[in-house]
Amino acid sequence: MSFVRNAFLVAAVVSAANALPNPKRSESSDLQWGPCPARMNFTSAYSYDCATLTVPLDYSNSTDGRTLDLQLLRVNATNQPSKGAILMNPGGPGGVGTQFVAGTAAEVQTILDGEYDLIGFDPRGTGNTIPYACNDTSSSGSKKTKRQEFDIPEPTFPEDYDLLELDIDDMSMAQLVGVLQNELSDLQVVAETCAADNEEYGEYIGTAFVARDMLRIVDALGQGSLLNYWGISYGTVLGGTFAAMFPNRTGFMLLESNVNLHEYMSGAGIQARATLDANVDALFEQCMVYPEECALADDHQTVESLAQNYENLVAALDQQGIPMNDTDDEIDGGTVRNYMLSNLYNPSEWPEVAVALKVLYDGEWETFYNMSRPPKEGSYNKGTEALLGIRCGDSRLRSDNVTDLEGLIEIQLNVSRWFPLQPTLEGMTWVAWQQEAKERYNGDFQVKTQTPILVLNNAYDNITPLISARNTSSGFAESVLLVQNSYGVSQDQ
């Protein structure tokens, strides 16, 4: 993963960070930094050390004496003396903060002129911090997995993405609700399995508790009372939640590639796909602007014909999938849609997407199948279903009856031409979920923080759209919104 390289934006980040007063160092820090455990043998351009911080398991029950150990990783400032520490979160939810900081230290230190210590930690449910994982539920009746998650490894249980093949134009709402009710029943089996596998700790991994963990980290660092923080994607939810819960403890905060905070908590799932179509359309437009870099372009093509070719291909695969030899998988319309969803993040990689589509048009099914497979999961992050455990547990959207959601579904169906059912299908997972976070932030995200927040977003971000960043900035008084006029996700450029 790489970060914003626009000189103006980098300068703004440095300027905002440098505006902070130098923290007063404390000799009473609770952290003992030393060599990291052997399992944390991460690739990094810089050396790093580790510490462990013990925090309460249940912040909502002062009589519960149980605790957990947070694993922290530090990359020291390269330009000493350090001006303080900045906590980082890579998103997800489910991203591993320690591994992220180690792997991106060179880029981040370049942006920050090497003047700050970088701190990564493994939020609850991830890494080795009460990791959230579910047994394989392939016998539950759901169809085989084709989904590729955006920020973390693919869940181990099936999810019925063949539903993406439905021709909803020819279905009544009652028919669609019936199909979705069956999907909900399948996902309830998954939810039951995950709840049973994580009965002891599943309700303690919500975002509000992680925000409280960050407050403990700040206190343990002994560098003053304010949190300095850089959060990306879901990391903007974590940062925004901290700022709303503890506005007087908020120092430098950069929220990059923003999730709609209200929709995240409610489970509505509308704005996250607001500019998805624009990115698909832009892919075809750029093919004609730079034909030498696009495998789909030739003298006989137009933007309209490229879009029509794609639509025809997906429709044909919806009607008849292509079985893959020696597997139970097939390439169908859902496979192609999920590939597109997972590979529009960085416009510099769009030529590779064009190659993949050309492979499909040429009937090289096995080649595309191999290209579309999700990357193998690393061994460090034991929280293989942390995205679901955290995201679904935080959401307030619950129902046993899809008819209760008809109004929301009608809105969701109009969000995307290319992926009309995507928001609804994702929402079905947290609708079915059984475990709920022990604490949720239920406020309105309308606060004035001790230090103004810097909100950063691409104008045409494919998954964390600008409208969400505007929403966030409007709630935090005196915050500043910086917009980069480009497609894709800002940290991937």
XYZ file of C-alpha atoms in Angstrom:
493
model
C 0.000 0.000 0.000
C 1.278 3.443 -0.860
C 0.210 6.881 0.235
C -0.739 10.191 -1.317
C 2.113 11.649 -3.325
C 0.548 14.965 -4.311
C 3.041 17.557 -3.062
C 0.342 19.937 -1.871
C -1.376 17.274 0.203
C 1.883 16.003 1.681
C 2.785 19.555 2.631
C -0.609 19.963 4.286
C -0.122 16.810 6.345
C 3.323 17.920 7.496
C 2.080 21.430 8.232
C -0.790 20.125 10.336
C 1.486 17.795 12.282
C 4.140 20.424 12.806
C 1.566 22.834 14.220
C 1.342 20.645 17.298
C 3.282 21.627 20.402
C 6.176 19.361 21.251
C 4.992 16.913 23.918
C 6.597 16.909 27.313
C 8.360 13.618 27.799
C 7.395 11.696 30.895
C 9.672 9.414 32.836
C 6.631 7.497 34.099
C 5.688 5.779 30.854
C 3.985 2.463 31.442
C 5.528 0.942 28.322
C 8.703 -1.111 28.230
C 9.988 -1.171 24.662
C 12.157 -4.041 23.523
C 12.591 -6.735 20.866
C 9.401 -7.934 19.211
C 8.104 -11.502 19.535
C 9.389 -13.906 16.898
C 5.961 -14.061 15.242
C 6.256 -10.346 14.396
C 9.045 -10.770 11.884
C 7.714 -8.131 9.493
C 9.434 -6.718 6.435
C 10.343 -3.088 7.071
C 12.738 -0.450 5.798
C 13.453 0.581 9.382
C 14.085 -1.202 12.641
C 11.232 -1.378 15.105
C 10.598 -2.415 18.669
C 7.575 -3.621 20.602
C 5.748 -3.224 23.881
C 2.702 -4.721 25.542
C -0.040 -2.745 27.265
C -2.586 -4.386 29.551
C -6.108 -2.929 29.284
C -9.535 -3.914 30.649
C -11.424 -6.470 28.615
C -14.796 -4.898 29.427
C -14.859 -1.124 29.836
C -18.595 -1.221 30.530
C -18.252 -3.303 33.699
C -15.861 -1.967 36.318
C -16.289 -5.106 38.425
C -14.988 -7.354 35.631
C -11.321 -7.855 36.424
C -10.431 -9.565 33.167
C -7.790 -7.910 30.997
C -6.157 -8.314 27.623
C -2.713 -7.422 26.309
C -2.408 -5.026 23.384
C 0.631 -5.575 21.187
C 2.278 -2.293 20.151
C 4.967 -1.746 17.533
C 7.058 1.412 17.212
C 9.169 2.790 14.397
C 11.229 5.591 15.874
C 11.521 8.984 14.256
C 14.453 9.078 11.869
C 15.027 12.760 12.613
C 15.753 12.977 16.334
C 14.656 14.225 18.739
C 11.184 12.937 18.027
C 8.306 15.396 18.127
C 6.002 12.722 19.531
C 4.097 9.635 18.473
C 1.361 9.126 15.881
C -0.914 6.090 16.117
C -1.972 4.565 12.806
C -4.800 2.293 11.682
C -4.896 0.785 8.157
C -8.630 0.134 7.886
C -10.697 -2.948 7.353
C -12.032 -3.313 9.918
C -9.629 -6.139 10.512
C -6.382 -4.552 9.368
C -3.333 -5.344 11.504
C -1.778 -2.128 12.765
C 1.614 -3.507 13.770
C 2.332 -5.106 10.414
C 0.990 -2.056 8.589
C 3.266 0.408 10.373
C 6.315 -1.794 9.865
C 5.579 -2.208 6.168
C 4.782 1.423 5.356
C 7.311 3.135 7.630
C 9.536 4.359 4.799
C 6.707 6.131 2.986
C 5.144 7.579 6.113
C 8.435 8.829 7.521
C 9.144 10.502 4.188
C 5.794 12.304 4.341
C 6.369 13.360 7.957
C 10.017 14.331 7.450
C 10.990 11.557 9.861
C 10.055 13.706 12.846
C 7.527 11.429 14.556
C 7.503 7.981 16.099
C 4.970 5.732 14.370
C 2.889 3.447 16.571
C 0.903 0.497 15.294
C -1.287 -1.732 17.411
C -3.460 -4.726 16.704
C -7.052 -3.721 17.472
C -9.298 -6.190 19.237
C -10.239 -9.066 16.981
C -7.098 -8.787 14.827
C -3.572 -10.137 14.882
C -3.144 -11.873 18.217
C -5.460 -9.563 20.183
C -8.408 -11.866 20.967
C -8.540 -12.679 17.228
C -11.993 -13.150 15.740
C -12.173 -16.293 13.593
C -14.996 -18.622 12.574
C -14.943 -22.259 11.579
C -15.603 -23.072 7.921
C -19.365 -23.267 7.440
C -19.353 -24.637 3.921
C -21.994 -27.182 4.885
C -24.465 -24.460 5.787
C -26.108 -24.517 2.377
C -24.616 -21.298 1.047
C -22.995 -21.368 -2.380
C -19.245 -21.383 -2.928
C -17.227 -18.303 -2.179
C -16.314 -15.880 -4.914
C -15.980 -12.748 -2.827
C -12.727 -10.850 -2.498
C -12.631 -8.540 0.496
C -11.151 -5.100 0.080
C -8.708 -4.607 2.916
C -8.272 -7.981 4.612
C -8.122 -11.642 3.597
C -11.263 -13.319 2.346
C -13.552 -14.852 5.000
C -13.300 -18.606 5.264
C -17.023 -19.233 4.989
C -19.138 -19.010 1.828
C -21.144 -15.956 0.897
C -23.848 -16.141 -1.736
C -22.500 -13.770 -4.345
C -24.287 -15.680 -7.101
C -27.150 -13.395 -6.104
C -25.319 -10.706 -8.060
C -26.525 -12.526 -11.167
C -30.184 -11.753 -10.535
C -31.930 -9.736 -13.231
C -33.652 -7.418 -10.811
C -35.262 -5.415 -13.617
C -37.596 -8.356 -14.232
C -38.381 -8.972 -10.567
C -41.004 -7.465 -8.333
C -39.978 -6.267 -4.894
C -41.889 -9.193 -3.402
C -39.878 -11.659 -5.512
C -36.588 -10.002 -4.584
C -37.508 -9.987 -0.904
C -38.209 -13.714 -1.141
C -34.776 -14.398 -2.612
C -33.097 -12.195 -0.020
C -34.999 -13.928 2.768
C -33.373 -17.198 1.693
C -29.998 -15.469 1.691
C -30.683 -14.132 5.168
C -31.463 -17.642 6.386
C -28.121 -18.901 5.054
C -26.262 -16.031 6.680
C -27.993 -16.645 9.988
C -26.371 -20.087 10.006
C -23.011 -18.399 9.458
C -23.782 -15.918 12.238
C -24.658 -18.747 14.621
C -21.362 -20.484 13.883
C -19.346 -17.303 14.415
C -21.188 -16.515 17.640
C -20.498 -20.003 18.986
C -16.825 -19.888 17.985
C -16.335 -16.449 19.578
C -18.692 -16.701 22.527
C -16.085 -15.661 25.095
C -14.763 -12.484 23.474
C -16.924 -11.625 20.445
C -18.836 -8.786 22.101
C -15.656 -7.036 23.295
C -14.099 -6.134 19.921
C -16.294 -3.188 18.911
C -14.990 0.176 17.752
C -15.929 2.056 20.933
C -13.805 -0.270 23.071
C -10.894 0.103 20.626
C -11.227 3.891 20.940
C -10.916 3.477 24.702
C -7.853 1.300 24.139
C -6.279 4.163 22.176
C -6.883 6.480 25.110
C -4.995 4.021 27.322
C -2.158 3.936 24.789
C -1.901 7.734 24.857
C -1.707 7.738 28.637
C 0.863 4.942 28.641
C 3.108 6.754 26.150
C 3.579 9.570 28.648
C 3.837 12.262 25.965
C 0.924 14.451 26.938
C -2.829 14.015 26.976
C -3.638 14.260 23.252
C -3.958 11.450 20.721
C -2.118 11.995 17.434
C -3.642 9.686 14.853
C -3.708 8.770 11.165
C -6.607 6.536 10.107
C -7.460 5.170 6.678
C -10.823 3.823 5.440
C -12.341 2.069 8.478
C -9.578 3.844 10.379
C -11.631 7.021 9.832
C -14.492 5.365 11.730
C -12.160 4.510 14.588
C -10.644 7.988 14.586
C -14.012 9.700 14.248
C -15.404 7.629 17.099
C -12.454 8.547 19.316
C -12.842 12.235 18.447
C -16.565 12.153 19.206
C -16.096 10.296 22.491
C -13.015 12.222 23.637
C -12.956 15.591 21.830
C -10.719 17.183 24.466
C -8.137 14.408 24.022
C -7.885 14.769 20.232
C -4.585 16.104 18.900
C -3.376 15.884 15.295
C -5.855 13.649 13.472
C -5.781 12.790 9.779
C -8.829 10.924 8.470
C -8.029 9.625 4.981
C -10.448 7.898 2.567
C -13.524 8.409 4.657
C -16.386 6.112 5.568
C -19.744 7.716 6.359
C -19.739 7.542 10.148
C -23.517 7.576 10.521
C -24.071 4.882 7.895
C -21.393 2.701 9.424
C -23.170 2.709 12.761
C -26.674 2.373 11.314
C -25.749 -0.255 8.709
C -27.464 1.650 5.884
C -24.653 1.080 3.367
C -25.605 3.613 0.689
C -22.814 6.155 0.294
C -20.001 3.582 0.130
C -20.977 2.792 -3.467
C -21.864 6.331 -4.521
C -18.969 6.742 -6.991
C -18.369 3.117 -7.915
C -19.968 3.490 -11.342
C -17.896 6.596 -12.046
C -14.723 4.553 -11.620
C -15.901 1.818 -13.993
C -16.903 4.445 -16.547
C -13.573 6.226 -16.097
C -11.718 2.986 -16.803
C -13.341 2.786 -20.237
C -12.826 6.508 -20.860
C -9.125 6.283 -20.033
C -8.814 3.344 -22.406
C -9.672 5.658 -25.272
C -7.506 8.517 -23.984
C -4.451 6.255 -23.567
C -5.080 3.378 -26.002
C -1.423 2.358 -25.963
C -1.821 1.399 -22.287
C -5.189 -0.336 -22.596
C -5.493 -3.898 -23.855
C -9.153 -3.302 -24.716
C -8.630 -0.352 -27.021
C -8.459 -0.453 -30.799
C -9.500 1.765 -33.711
C -12.982 0.267 -33.789
C -13.842 0.910 -30.152
C -15.520 3.814 -28.385
C -16.193 4.443 -24.717
C -19.772 3.349 -25.302
C -18.787 0.139 -27.075
C -16.310 -0.784 -24.339
C -19.040 -0.381 -21.741
C -21.475 -2.374 -23.861
C -18.940 -5.165 -24.371
C -18.456 -5.416 -20.623
C -22.188 -5.417 -19.988
C -22.723 -8.139 -22.608
C -19.948 -10.277 -21.141
C -21.292 -10.120 -17.608
C -24.839 -10.794 -18.800
C -23.679 -13.862 -20.740
C -21.792 -15.205 -17.733
C -24.841 -14.570 -15.574
C -26.780 -16.864 -17.884
C -24.105 -19.546 -18.165
C -21.040 -19.798 -15.953
C -17.787 -21.441 -17.014
C -16.762 -24.389 -14.780
C -13.124 -24.482 -13.760
C -11.276 -27.771 -14.135
C -10.319 -29.630 -10.946
C -12.312 -27.240 -8.734
C -15.900 -26.679 -7.654
C -15.656 -23.088 -8.844
C -16.884 -21.415 -11.970
C -16.485 -18.033 -13.599
C -19.807 -16.230 -13.714
C -21.064 -12.668 -13.636
C -20.504 -12.446 -9.902
C -16.868 -13.449 -10.338
C -16.283 -10.598 -12.775
C -18.121 -8.051 -10.649
C -16.126 -8.976 -7.578
C -12.880 -8.769 -9.517
C -13.826 -5.254 -10.599
C -14.805 -4.267 -7.067
C -11.436 -5.384 -5.750
C -9.238 -3.861 -8.447
C -10.443 -0.303 -8.999
C -8.579 1.151 -6.014
C -5.554 2.486 -7.878
C -5.918 3.991 -11.377
C -2.264 3.208 -12.093
C -3.279 -0.461 -11.985
C -6.260 -0.067 -14.315
C -4.195 -1.289 -17.294
C -3.976 -4.631 -15.476
C -7.771 -4.648 -15.149
C -8.029 -4.057 -18.889
C -5.711 -7.014 -19.488
C -7.912 -9.201 -17.295
C -11.036 -8.192 -19.208
C -9.283 -8.829 -22.529
C -8.371 -12.300 -21.275
C -12.061 -12.885 -20.598
C -13.134 -11.617 -24.010
C -10.617 -13.992 -25.590
C -12.067 -16.938 -23.673
C -8.923 -17.603 -21.624
C -10.981 -18.658 -18.632
C -8.281 -20.415 -16.629
C -5.974 -17.423 -16.948
C -8.632 -15.052 -15.639
C -9.542 -17.467 -12.871
C -5.950 -17.409 -11.625
C -5.820 -13.619 -11.921
C -9.017 -13.210 -9.915
C -8.063 -15.429 -7.001
C -7.638 -13.568 -3.689
C -4.098 -13.321 -2.306
C -3.064 -15.937 0.191
C -3.550 -14.903 3.773
C -0.501 -14.224 5.892
C 0.041 -16.269 9.010
C 0.285 -13.396 11.517
C -3.317 -12.164 11.492
C -5.329 -14.786 13.340
C -8.481 -12.662 13.140
C -9.595 -14.030 9.781
C -13.191 -12.870 10.283
C -12.375 -9.672 12.159
C -14.087 -7.588 9.485
C -17.356 -9.345 10.174
C -16.972 -9.537 13.937
C -16.224 -5.817 14.236
C -18.347 -4.420 11.406
C -21.439 -6.485 12.108
C -21.150 -6.107 15.860
C -21.001 -2.316 15.526
C -24.036 -2.126 13.230
C -27.474 -1.444 14.671
C -29.235 -2.979 11.649
C -30.956 -6.195 12.745
C -34.021 -8.068 11.526
C -35.317 -11.576 10.955
C -37.635 -10.383 8.204
C -36.400 -8.785 4.974
C -39.756 -7.064 4.483
C -38.725 -4.737 7.317
C -35.932 -3.477 5.061
C -37.874 -2.844 1.835
C -37.544 0.935 2.036
C -33.773 0.726 2.486
C -33.441 -1.876 -0.277
C -35.311 0.347 -2.745
C -32.793 3.116 -2.094
C -29.813 0.765 -2.317
C -30.920 -0.647 -5.681
C -30.532 2.792 -7.250
C -26.990 3.404 -6.028
C -25.100 1.563 -8.780
C -25.825 0.550 -12.356
C -22.966 -1.931 -12.492
C -23.418 -3.397 -8.993
C -27.105 -2.879 -8.118
C -27.360 -5.541 -5.422
C -23.956 -5.034 -3.837
C -25.004 -2.737 -0.960
C -27.991 -4.932 -0.125
C -26.007 -8.168 -0.111
C -23.308 -6.730 2.115
C -25.970 -5.427 4.482
C -27.578 -8.848 4.767
C -24.543 -10.066 6.713
C -24.888 -7.624 9.578
C -28.689 -7.898 9.497
C -28.222 -11.611 10.260
C -25.513 -11.112 12.884
C -26.127 -12.283 16.436
C -23.304 -10.788 18.486
C -23.434 -7.089 19.258
C -20.651 -4.841 20.463
C -20.815 -4.342 24.226
C -20.606 -0.595 23.621
C -21.542 1.495 20.589
C -21.091 5.204 20.135
C -24.665 6.479 19.748
C -23.973 10.184 19.397
C -24.246 12.410 16.334
C -20.539 13.037 15.584
C -21.184 16.765 16.029
C -18.362 18.003 18.259
C -15.563 20.543 18.483
C -12.262 18.795 19.051
C -9.294 20.183 20.948
C -7.363 20.264 17.674
C -9.084 20.681 14.280
C -9.227 17.456 12.269
C -7.728 17.147 8.786
C -10.047 15.198 6.447
C -8.533 13.920 3.193
C -10.277 12.267 0.242
C -10.093 11.691 -3.477
C -12.849 13.337 -5.482
C -13.838 10.049 -7.149
C -12.863 7.483 -4.538
C -14.441 4.179 -5.542
C -15.232 2.841 -2.073
C -14.902 5.741 0.390
C -16.470 8.568 -1.616
C -16.027 12.292 -1.218
C -19.601 12.745 -0.007
C -18.678 10.729 3.088
C -15.676 12.964 3.738
C -17.894 16.038 3.467
C -20.284 14.442 5.919
C -17.472 13.807 8.395
C -15.979 17.265 8.035
C -19.357 18.941 8.530
C -19.704 17.318 11.932
C -16.325 18.188 13.413
C -16.186 21.926 14.008
C -13.257 23.763 12.376
C -12.087 20.620 10.579
C -10.425 21.071 7.189
C -11.333 19.026 4.110
C -8.662 18.524 1.448
C -9.722 16.991 -1.864
C -7.433 15.390 -4.420
C -9.029 15.486 -7.872
C -8.500 11.865 -8.862
C -10.079 8.420 -8.943
C -9.491 5.455 -6.670
C -8.550 5.433 -3.005
C -6.087 8.102 -1.898
C -3.700 5.891 0.082
C -3.287 3.590 -2.918
C -1.738 6.344 -5.049
